[in-house]
């Protein structure tokens, strides 16, 4: 595992310089007449210039060449044919509970990098209106070669499930293992190197950016703590490359431009618009110590709020190992119908409410007002278990992408991938009538 250096904190204003060229970031101003070392100053804005200070995000990059030095963009044909970002009407709506078996990795002998391996499962909204989200999986087996990618449509929250990701960004390098996540905000260029066949999940949001949820009565500490988020430190390469490719996801389609150099030539930078990673093992669980099962909102790591207070375009929620101690309580998740859409994935282990059928590398989707909850085996076991303190979810990491938007499933997700479990509904059919006087 590479020994990369990181800066600690969430939403902080950082300054970082490649140690080979100290003082690359100008003192006292952003855009001097001549930058140190003959660098170019370039601002990358993640919000409107006039956004409130608490929501204003931007970084200044000091680079060997500005990003504008490239040939015109052209349609990137034949790559990532199952990537979607708009036009959610290709399939007829389907309100049924959906569960996918683990998505297939690329066949042996076929090289598929991170970009080519993007497949959209479901989504909602419109990238042009900057409102909505999409859920993708990546299925890849080789590194990106002399290629960088950036997303003009929104932020990527990436959840590796199999295989680590060695990610080079304009801000430096990130090494992201399964049970860690990373966020690459809109517009930031990055390239992914792999160590072998790799699979994972991506939550893309078009509205604003991810932030930490408010804690309210929880107080000052708990859930995901800011100090545990890590941002890369500056590291540049001055590399001439004939035909280096820069791939842009723009309005849901892919475009490619070529240039004669690596885009990872940022010698120093400062700002608060940055990529970052987080180790899910550091999540501080808040839970009931008396009775009843708490709502899953207590497990929220990051949220992308909507314009309605308390309602999210998307929440990223985890269900980590923890103690369960509630008295006279059915401890697993309760049966539920919801005004939200719930997409779940499993990184490793066995999810407590459905120990069979829901497998690592697979997924489930419970759409708005579609009932769901523990399967028959889980219900019977939890209804008759001795209620003593016990560890649950050890060796397991399940997560959920939850949204206030009603998501449509793509043709790839419902048909082409051939991973949809048509017998999912059967896990509830054995639930018996226990009513008595």
CSV table of C-alpha atoms in Angstrom, one decimal:
chain,number,residue,atom,x,y,z
A,1,UNK,CA,0.0,0.0,0.0
A,2,UNK,CA,1.5,3.4,-1.0
A,3,UNK,CA,2.4,5.7,1.9
A,4,UNK,CA,0.6,8.9,0.7
A,5,UNK,CA,0.4,12.0,2.9
A,6,UNK,CA,-3.0,13.5,3.8
A,7,UNK,CA,-4.5,16.6,5.4
A,8,UNK,CA,-7.0,16.0,8.1
A,9,UNK,CA,-10.4,17.8,8.4
A,10,UNK,CA,-13.8,18.3,6.6
A,11,UNK,CA,-14.7,21.6,5.0
A,12,UNK,CA,-11.4,23.1,6.0
A,13,UNK,CA,-9.3,25.6,4.0
A,14,UNK,CA,-6.1,23.9,3.3
A,15,UNK,CA,-2.8,24.9,1.7
A,16,UNK,CA,-0.5,22.3,0.2
A,17,UNK,CA,2.7,22.4,-1.8
A,18,UNK,CA,4.8,19.7,-3.4
A,19,UNK,CA,7.9,19.5,-1.1
A,20,UNK,CA,10.2,19.6,-4.1
A,21,UNK,CA,9.1,23.2,-4.9
A,22,UNK,CA,8.5,25.1,-1.6
A,23,UNK,CA,6.6,28.4,-1.6
A,24,UNK,CA,4.8,27.5,-4.9
A,25,UNK,CA,1.6,29.1,-3.5
A,26,UNK,CA,1.8,32.9,-3.6
A,27,UNK,CA,1.8,34.8,-0.3
A,28,UNK,CA,-0.9,37.2,0.4
A,29,UNK,CA,-2.8,37.1,-2.9
A,30,UNK,CA,-4.3,34.5,-5.3
A,31,UNK,CA,-3.2,35.8,-8.7
A,32,UNK,CA,0.0,37.7,-8.8
A,33,UNK,CA,1.4,39.2,-12.0
A,34,UNK,CA,4.0,36.4,-12.1
A,35,UNK,CA,3.5,33.3,-10.0
A,36,UNK,CA,6.4,31.5,-8.3
A,37,UNK,CA,8.4,29.1,-10.6
A,38,UNK,CA,6.6,30.5,-13.7
A,39,UNK,CA,3.4,28.7,-12.7
A,40,UNK,CA,-0.1,29.5,-13.9
A,41,UNK,CA,-2.9,30.4,-11.4
A,42,UNK,CA,-6.2,28.8,-12.0
A,43,UNK,CA,-9.3,28.9,-9.8
A,44,UNK,CA,-11.7,25.9,-9.5
A,45,UNK,CA,-15.1,27.0,-8.2
A,46,UNK,CA,-17.5,24.6,-6.6
A,47,UNK,CA,-20.2,27.2,-5.9
A,48,UNK,CA,-21.4,30.5,-7.2
A,49,UNK,CA,-19.1,33.4,-6.5
A,50,UNK,CA,-21.8,35.0,-4.4
A,51,UNK,CA,-22.8,31.9,-2.4
A,52,UNK,CA,-22.9,32.5,1.4
A,53,UNK,CA,-19.5,32.2,3.0
A,54,UNK,CA,-20.6,29.0,4.8
A,55,UNK,CA,-21.4,27.4,1.5
A,56,UNK,CA,-18.8,29.0,-0.7
A,57,UNK,CA,-16.3,26.5,-2.1
A,58,UNK,CA,-13.3,27.1,-4.3
A,59,UNK,CA,-9.6,26.3,-4.7
A,60,UNK,CA,-6.7,28.0,-6.4
A,61,UNK,CA,-4.3,25.7,-8.3
A,62,UNK,CA,-0.8,26.7,-9.3
A,63,UNK,CA,0.1,24.5,-12.3
A,64,UNK,CA,2.6,24.2,-15.0
A,65,UNK,CA,0.0,24.6,-17.8
A,66,UNK,CA,-3.6,25.8,-17.4
A,67,UNK,CA,-6.4,23.3,-18.0
A,68,UNK,CA,-7.5,25.1,-21.2
A,69,UNK,CA,-4.5,23.8,-23.2
A,70,UNK,CA,-6.2,20.9,-25.0
A,71,UNK,CA,-7.8,20.1,-28.4
A,72,UNK,CA,-11.6,20.4,-28.9
A,73,UNK,CA,-13.8,17.8,-27.1
A,74,UNK,CA,-15.4,15.1,-29.3
A,75,UNK,CA,-18.0,12.5,-28.5
A,76,UNK,CA,-16.3,9.5,-26.8
A,77,UNK,CA,-17.9,6.7,-28.8
A,78,UNK,CA,-18.0,3.1,-27.7
A,79,UNK,CA,-16.9,3.6,-24.1
A,80,UNK,CA,-19.2,3.1,-21.1
A,81,UNK,CA,-22.3,2.3,-23.2
A,82,UNK,CA,-24.4,1.7,-20.1
A,83,UNK,CA,-23.6,5.0,-18.4
A,84,UNK,CA,-26.7,7.2,-18.0
A,85,UNK,CA,-27.4,10.7,-16.6
A,86,UNK,CA,-30.6,11.7,-18.2
A,87,UNK,CA,-33.6,10.2,-20.0
A,88,UNK,CA,-34.9,8.0,-17.2
A,89,UNK,CA,-38.0,6.9,-19.2
A,90,UNK,CA,-36.3,4.1,-21.1
A,91,UNK,CA,-38.0,1.5,-18.9
A,92,UNK,CA,-41.6,1.2,-17.7
A,93,UNK,CA,-41.9,2.1,-14.0
A,94,UNK,CA,-41.6,-0.9,-11.6
A,95,UNK,CA,-42.6,-0.5,-8.0
A,96,UNK,CA,-41.5,-4.0,-6.9
A,97,UNK,CA,-38.8,-4.7,-4.4
A,98,UNK,CA,-35.6,-5.3,-6.3
A,99,UNK,CA,-32.5,-7.2,-5.4
A,100,UNK,CA,-29.5,-7.8,-7.6
A,101,UNK,CA,-27.0,-10.7,-7.3
A,102,UNK,CA,-23.3,-9.6,-7.4
A,103,UNK,CA,-22.6,-7.7,-10.6
A,104,UNK,CA,-20.2,-9.5,-12.9
A,105,UNK,CA,-16.6,-8.4,-13.3
A,106,UNK,CA,-15.2,-8.1,-16.8
A,107,UNK,CA,-14.5,-11.3,-18.6
A,108,UNK,CA,-11.0,-12.6,-18.6
A,109,UNK,CA,-9.0,-11.3,-21.5
A,110,UNK,CA,-11.0,-8.1,-21.8
A,111,UNK,CA,-9.4,-4.9,-20.5
A,112,UNK,CA,-11.9,-2.5,-18.9
A,113,UNK,CA,-10.8,0.6,-17.0
A,114,UNK,CA,-12.7,2.6,-14.5
A,115,UNK,CA,-14.4,4.8,-17.1
A,116,UNK,CA,-15.3,2.0,-19.5
A,117,UNK,CA,-16.6,0.0,-16.5
A,118,UNK,CA,-19.3,2.6,-15.4
A,119,UNK,CA,-22.8,1.2,-15.4
A,120,UNK,CA,-25.9,3.1,-14.3
A,121,UNK,CA,-28.4,1.2,-12.2
A,122,UNK,CA,-31.0,3.8,-11.4
A,123,UNK,CA,-31.5,7.6,-11.0
A,124,UNK,CA,-33.8,10.6,-11.1
A,125,UNK,CA,-33.7,14.2,-12.1
A,126,UNK,CA,-32.0,16.2,-14.8
A,127,UNK,CA,-28.3,17.0,-15.1
A,128,UNK,CA,-29.1,20.1,-17.1
A,129,UNK,CA,-31.3,21.5,-14.4
A,130,UNK,CA,-28.7,20.5,-11.7
A,131,UNK,CA,-31.3,18.5,-9.8
A,132,UNK,CA,-31.2,14.8,-9.1
A,133,UNK,CA,-28.9,11.9,-8.6
A,134,UNK,CA,-27.7,8.6,-10.2
A,135,UNK,CA,-26.5,5.3,-8.8
A,136,UNK,CA,-23.8,3.6,-10.7
A,137,UNK,CA,-21.5,0.5,-10.3
A,138,UNK,CA,-18.0,0.3,-11.7
A,139,UNK,CA,-16.8,-3.1,-13.0
A,140,UNK,CA,-13.2,-2.9,-14.1
A,141,UNK,CA,-9.9,-4.8,-14.3
A,142,UNK,CA,-7.2,-2.5,-15.6
A,143,UNK,CA,-5.8,0.9,-14.8
A,144,UNK,CA,-6.5,4.1,-16.8
A,145,UNK,CA,-3.5,4.7,-19.1
A,146,UNK,CA,-2.6,8.3,-20.0
A,147,UNK,CA,-6.3,9.2,-19.4
A,148,UNK,CA,-8.0,11.5,-16.9
A,149,UNK,CA,-11.7,11.8,-16.1
A,150,UNK,CA,-13.8,14.5,-14.7
A,151,UNK,CA,-17.5,14.9,-14.1
A,152,UNK,CA,-19.2,18.1,-15.2
A,153,UNK,CA,-22.6,17.0,-13.9
A,154,UNK,CA,-22.0,16.5,-10.2
A,155,UNK,CA,-20.1,14.9,-7.3
A,156,UNK,CA,-19.0,11.2,-7.2
A,157,UNK,CA,-19.1,9.4,-3.9
A,158,UNK,CA,-17.2,6.2,-4.6
A,159,UNK,CA,-17.6,3.0,-2.4
A,160,UNK,CA,-15.1,0.3,-3.3
A,161,UNK,CA,-16.3,-3.2,-2.7
A,162,UNK,CA,-13.6,-5.4,-4.2
A,163,UNK,CA,-10.0,-4.1,-4.9
A,164,UNK,CA,-8.4,-0.9,-3.8
A,165,UNK,CA,-8.4,2.3,-5.9
A,166,UNK,CA,-5.1,4.2,-6.4
A,167,UNK,CA,-6.4,7.6,-7.4
A,168,UNK,CA,-4.4,10.4,-8.8
A,169,UNK,CA,-6.1,13.8,-8.7
A,170,UNK,CA,-5.1,17.4,-9.5
A,171,UNK,CA,-4.7,17.9,-5.7
A,172,UNK,CA,-2.6,14.8,-5.0
A,173,UNK,CA,-3.0,11.1,-4.5
A,174,UNK,CA,-5.6,9.0,-2.7
A,175,UNK,CA,-5.4,5.3,-1.9
A,176,UNK,CA,-8.9,4.0,-1.1
A,177,UNK,CA,-9.5,0.5,0.1
A,178,UNK,CA,-12.8,-1.4,0.6
A,179,UNK,CA,-14.5,-0.1,3.8
A,180,UNK,CA,-13.2,3.3,2.8
A,181,UNK,CA,-15.0,5.8,0.6
A,182,UNK,CA,-13.9,8.8,-1.4
A,183,UNK,CA,-15.6,11.9,-2.8
A,184,UNK,CA,-14.4,13.5,-6.0
A,185,UNK,CA,-16.3,16.8,-6.4
A,186,UNK,CA,-17.7,18.1,-9.7
A,187,UNK,CA,-15.0,19.1,-12.2
A,188,UNK,CA,-11.9,17.7,-10.4
A,189,UNK,CA,-9.8,15.6,-12.8
A,190,UNK,CA,-8.7,12.1,-11.6
A,191,UNK,CA,-7.3,8.9,-12.9
A,192,UNK,CA,-7.8,5.4,-11.3
A,193,UNK,CA,-5.1,2.7,-11.1
A,194,UNK,CA,-6.1,-0.8,-10.1
A,195,UNK,CA,-4.3,-3.8,-8.6
A,196,UNK,CA,-6.7,-6.4,-10.1
A,197,UNK,CA,-10.4,-6.9,-10.8
A,198,UNK,CA,-12.3,-4.2,-9.0
A,199,UNK,CA,-16.0,-3.5,-8.3
A,200,UNK,CA,-17.8,-0.8,-6.3
A,201,UNK,CA,-20.7,1.5,-6.1
A,202,UNK,CA,-21.0,5.2,-6.9
A,203,UNK,CA,-23.6,7.8,-5.7
A,204,UNK,CA,-23.7,10.8,-8.0
A,205,UNK,CA,-25.5,14.0,-6.9
A,206,UNK,CA,-26.3,16.9,-9.2
A,207,UNK,CA,-27.4,19.4,-6.5
A,208,UNK,CA,-24.7,21.1,-4.5
A,209,UNK,CA,-22.2,19.0,-2.6
A,210,UNK,CA,-22.0,16.4,0.2
A,211,UNK,CA,-21.6,17.7,3.7
A,212,UNK,CA,-21.7,16.4,7.3
A,213,UNK,CA,-25.2,16.1,8.7
A,214,UNK,CA,-26.2,18.4,11.6
A,215,UNK,CA,-25.9,16.7,15.0
A,216,UNK,CA,-28.7,18.6,16.9
A,217,UNK,CA,-29.3,17.0,20.3
A,218,UNK,CA,-26.5,14.5,19.7
A,219,UNK,CA,-24.1,17.3,20.6
A,220,UNK,CA,-20.7,18.2,19.3
A,221,UNK,CA,-19.3,14.7,18.7
A,222,UNK,CA,-20.5,11.6,17.0
A,223,UNK,CA,-21.3,9.9,13.7
A,224,UNK,CA,-18.5,10.8,11.2
A,225,UNK,CA,-16.1,13.2,12.9
A,226,UNK,CA,-14.5,15.9,10.7
A,227,UNK,CA,-10.9,15.1,11.8
A,228,UNK,CA,-11.2,11.6,10.2
A,229,UNK,CA,-11.7,12.9,6.6
A,230,UNK,CA,-8.4,13.0,4.7
A,231,UNK,CA,-7.5,15.2,1.7
A,232,UNK,CA,-4.5,14.5,-0.5
A,233,UNK,CA,-1.3,16.7,-0.4
A,234,UNK,CA,0.1,18.3,-3.5
A,235,UNK,CA,2.1,16.0,-5.8
A,236,UNK,CA,2.7,16.9,-9.4
A,237,UNK,CA,4.2,15.3,-12.5
A,238,UNK,CA,5.7,17.3,-15.4
A,239,UNK,CA,5.2,14.7,-18.1
A,240,UNK,CA,4.9,15.2,-21.8
A,241,UNK,CA,2.5,12.7,-23.4
A,242,UNK,CA,1.5,12.5,-27.0
A,243,UNK,CA,-2.3,12.2,-27.1
A,244,UNK,CA,-3.1,12.3,-23.4
A,245,UNK,CA,-6.9,11.8,-23.1
A,246,UNK,CA,-9.1,13.9,-20.9
A,247,UNK,CA,-12.6,12.4,-20.7
A,248,UNK,CA,-15.5,14.7,-19.6
A,249,UNK,CA,-18.9,13.5,-18.5
A,250,UNK,CA,-21.1,16.4,-19.6
A,251,UNK,CA,-25.0,16.3,-19.6
A,252,UNK,CA,-24.9,12.6,-19.1
A,253,UNK,CA,-22.7,11.9,-22.2
A,254,UNK,CA,-19.0,11.3,-22.5
A,255,UNK,CA,-16.6,13.5,-24.5
A,256,UNK,CA,-12.8,13.3,-24.9
A,257,UNK,CA,-10.1,15.8,-25.7
A,258,UNK,CA,-6.5,15.2,-26.3
A,259,UNK,CA,-3.5,17.2,-25.1
A,260,UNK,CA,0.3,16.9,-25.0
A,261,UNK,CA,0.9,16.7,-21.3
A,262,UNK,CA,-0.4,15.2,-18.0
A,263,UNK,CA,-3.1,17.3,-16.3
A,264,UNK,CA,-1.7,16.4,-12.9
A,265,UNK,CA,0.8,19.2,-13.0
A,266,UNK,CA,-0.4,21.2,-10.0
A,267,UNK,CA,2.7,22.1,-7.9
A,268,UNK,CA,0.7,23.8,-5.1
A,269,UNK,CA,-2.9,24.7,-4.2
A,270,UNK,CA,-5.0,26.2,-1.5
A,271,UNK,CA,-8.8,26.2,-0.8
A,272,UNK,CA,-11.7,24.2,0.5
A,273,UNK,CA,-13.0,22.6,-2.7
A,274,UNK,CA,-11.1,19.3,-2.6
A,275,UNK,CA,-11.3,15.5,-3.0
A,276,UNK,CA,-11.3,13.5,0.2
A,277,UNK,CA,-11.6,10.0,1.7
A,278,UNK,CA,-13.0,8.5,4.9
A,279,UNK,CA,-12.5,5.2,6.7
A,280,UNK,CA,-16.0,3.8,7.6
A,281,UNK,CA,-14.4,1.9,10.6
A,282,UNK,CA,-14.1,5.4,12.2
A,283,UNK,CA,-17.8,6.0,12.3
A,284,UNK,CA,-19.0,6.7,15.9
A,285,UNK,CA,-22.3,4.8,16.2
A,286,UNK,CA,-25.2,6.4,18.1
A,287,UNK,CA,-27.8,3.9,19.1
A,288,UNK,CA,-30.6,3.1,21.6
A,289,UNK,CA,-29.7,1.9,25.0
A,290,UNK,CA,-33.2,1.4,26.3
A,291,UNK,CA,-35.9,0.3,23.9
A,292,UNK,CA,-37.0,0.4,20.2
A,293,UNK,CA,-35.0,0.4,17.0
A,294,UNK,CA,-33.8,3.9,16.0
A,295,UNK,CA,-34.4,5.3,12.5
A,296,UNK,CA,-31.5,4.7,10.1
A,297,UNK,CA,-30.9,8.5,9.9
A,298,UNK,CA,-28.6,8.0,13.0
A,299,UNK,CA,-26.2,6.2,10.7
A,300,UNK,CA,-25.8,9.0,8.2
A,301,UNK,CA,-22.2,9.7,7.2
A,302,UNK,CA,-22.7,12.4,4.5
A,303,UNK,CA,-25.7,14.2,3.1
A,304,UNK,CA,-26.5,16.3,0.1
A,305,UNK,CA,-29.4,18.5,1.2
A,306,UNK,CA,-32.4,19.6,-0.9
A,307,UNK,CA,-34.1,23.0,-0.6
A,308,UNK,CA,-36.6,21.5,1.8
A,309,UNK,CA,-35.2,21.6,5.4
A,310,UNK,CA,-34.5,18.1,6.7
A,311,UNK,CA,-34.9,16.5,3.3
A,312,UNK,CA,-32.0,15.2,1.3
A,313,UNK,CA,-31.3,14.7,-2.4
A,314,UNK,CA,-29.2,11.9,-1.1
A,315,UNK,CA,-27.9,10.5,2.2
A,316,UNK,CA,-25.0,8.1,2.5
A,317,UNK,CA,-25.8,5.8,5.4
A,318,UNK,CA,-23.8,2.9,6.9
A,319,UNK,CA,-24.7,0.0,9.2
A,320,UNK,CA,-21.4,-0.8,11.0
A,321,UNK,CA,-20.6,-3.3,13.7
A,322,UNK,CA,-22.1,-2.3,17.0
A,323,UNK,CA,-23.7,-3.4,20.3
A,324,UNK,CA,-27.4,-4.1,20.4
A,325,UNK,CA,-28.9,-3.8,23.9
A,326,UNK,CA,-32.5,-2.8,23.6
A,327,UNK,CA,-35.0,-4.3,26.1
A,328,UNK,CA,-38.4,-5.8,25.2
A,329,UNK,CA,-37.7,-4.8,21.6
A,330,UNK,CA,-37.7,-6.3,18.1
A,331,UNK,CA,-34.2,-5.3,17.4
A,332,UNK,CA,-33.7,-5.7,13.6
A,333,UNK,CA,-35.0,-3.0,11.3
A,334,UNK,CA,-38.8,-2.8,11.5
A,335,UNK,CA,-41.2,-3.3,8.6
A,336,UNK,CA,-41.5,-0.1,6.7
A,337,UNK,CA,-43.0,1.9,3.9
A,338,UNK,CA,-41.2,5.1,3.1
A,339,UNK,CA,-41.5,8.4,1.2
A,340,UNK,CA,-37.8,7.9,0.2
A,341,UNK,CA,-36.0,5.7,-2.2
A,342,UNK,CA,-33.6,3.2,-0.6
A,343,UNK,CA,-30.7,1.7,-2.6
A,344,UNK,CA,-28.6,-0.7,-0.5
A,345,UNK,CA,-25.2,-2.3,-1.2
A,346,UNK,CA,-23.0,-4.7,0.8
A,347,UNK,CA,-19.2,-4.3,0.9
A,348,UNK,CA,-18.6,-7.5,2.9
A,349,UNK,CA,-20.2,-9.9,5.3
A,350,UNK,CA,-23.9,-10.6,5.8
A,351,UNK,CA,-26.6,-8.0,6.4
A,352,UNK,CA,-28.4,-8.5,9.7
A,353,UNK,CA,-32.0,-8.3,8.3
A,354,UNK,CA,-31.4,-10.6,5.3
A,355,UNK,CA,-28.6,-13.0,5.8
A,356,UNK,CA,-29.3,-15.0,2.7
A,357,UNK,CA,-29.5,-13.7,-0.9
A,358,UNK,CA,-28.2,-10.2,-0.2
A,359,UNK,CA,-24.5,-10.7,-1.1
A,360,UNK,CA,-21.4,-8.5,-1.3
A,361,UNK,CA,-21.2,-6.8,-4.7
A,362,UNK,CA,-25.0,-7.0,-5.1
A,363,UNK,CA,-27.6,-4.5,-4.3
A,364,UNK,CA,-31.3,-3.9,-3.5
A,365,UNK,CA,-33.8,-1.1,-4.3
A,366,UNK,CA,-36.9,-0.4,-2.3
A,367,UNK,CA,-38.8,2.4,-4.0
A,368,UNK,CA,-41.2,5.0,-2.6
A,369,UNK,CA,-43.9,3.4,-0.5
A,370,UNK,CA,-42.9,-0.1,-1.5
A,371,UNK,CA,-43.0,-2.2,1.8
A,372,UNK,CA,-39.9,-3.9,3.0
A,373,UNK,CA,-38.3,-5.3,6.1
A,374,UNK,CA,-36.8,-8.4,7.7
A,375,UNK,CA,-37.3,-11.7,5.9
A,376,UNK,CA,-39.1,-14.6,7.6
A,377,UNK,CA,-36.1,-16.2,9.1
A,378,UNK,CA,-34.9,-12.9,10.6
A,379,UNK,CA,-38.4,-12.1,12.0
A,380,UNK,CA,-38.8,-15.4,13.7
A,381,UNK,CA,-35.3,-15.4,15.1
A,382,UNK,CA,-35.5,-11.9,16.5
A,383,UNK,CA,-39.0,-12.4,17.9
A,384,UNK,CA,-37.9,-15.3,20.0
A,385,UNK,CA,-34.3,-14.4,20.8
A,386,UNK,CA,-33.1,-13.9,24.4
A,387,UNK,CA,-32.7,-10.1,24.7
A,388,UNK,CA,-29.2,-9.9,26.1
A,389,UNK,CA,-26.5,-7.5,25.0
A,390,UNK,CA,-24.9,-8.8,21.8
A,391,UNK,CA,-22.6,-7.6,19.0
A,392,UNK,CA,-24.2,-7.4,15.6
A,393,UNK,CA,-22.8,-6.8,12.1
A,394,UNK,CA,-19.3,-7.9,13.1
A,395,UNK,CA,-17.4,-8.6,9.9
A,396,UNK,CA,-20.1,-6.8,7.9
A,397,UNK,CA,-20.4,-3.5,6.2
A,398,UNK,CA,-23.7,-2.6,4.5
A,399,UNK,CA,-24.6,0.8,3.3
A,400,UNK,CA,-27.6,2.7,1.9
A,401,UNK,CA,-28.0,5.5,-0.7
A,402,UNK,CA,-31.3,7.1,0.4
A,403,UNK,CA,-33.0,9.8,-1.6
A,404,UNK,CA,-36.2,12.0,-1.5
A,405,UNK,CA,-36.5,11.5,-5.3
A,406,UNK,CA,-38.3,8.6,-6.9
A,407,UNK,CA,-35.6,6.7,-8.9
A,408,UNK,CA,-36.1,4.9,-12.2
A,409,UNK,CA,-34.2,1.7,-13.0
A,410,UNK,CA,-32.2,1.6,-16.3
A,411,UNK,CA,-32.6,-1.0,-18.9
A,412,UNK,CA,-29.1,-2.3,-18.0
A,413,UNK,CA,-30.2,-2.5,-14.3
A,414,UNK,CA,-33.5,-4.3,-15.0
A,415,UNK,CA,-32.6,-6.5,-18.0
A,416,UNK,CA,-29.1,-6.3,-19.6
A,417,UNK,CA,-27.0,-7.1,-16.5
A,418,UNK,CA,-29.2,-10.3,-15.9
A,419,UNK,CA,-28.5,-10.0,-12.1
A,420,UNK,CA,-32.0,-9.0,-11.0
A,421,UNK,CA,-33.4,-11.7,-8.6
A,422,UNK,CA,-36.9,-12.4,-9.8
A,423,UNK,CA,-37.5,-14.5,-6.6
A,424,UNK,CA,-36.7,-11.8,-4.1
A,425,UNK,CA,-40.3,-11.4,-3.0
A,426,UNK,CA,-40.3,-15.0,-1.8
A,427,UNK,CA,-38.2,-14.1,1.3
A,428,UNK,CA,-41.4,-12.6,2.9
A,429,UNK,CA,-44.0,-15.2,1.7
A,430,UNK,CA,-43.5,-17.5,4.7
A,431,UNK,CA,-44.4,-14.8,7.2
A,432,UNK,CA,-47.3,-16.2,9.2
A,433,UNK,CA,-50.4,-14.9,10.8
A,434,UNK,CA,-49.8,-14.7,14.6
A,435,UNK,CA,-52.9,-12.8,15.5
A,436,UNK,CA,-54.8,-14.2,18.5
A,437,UNK,CA,-57.2,-13.1,21.2
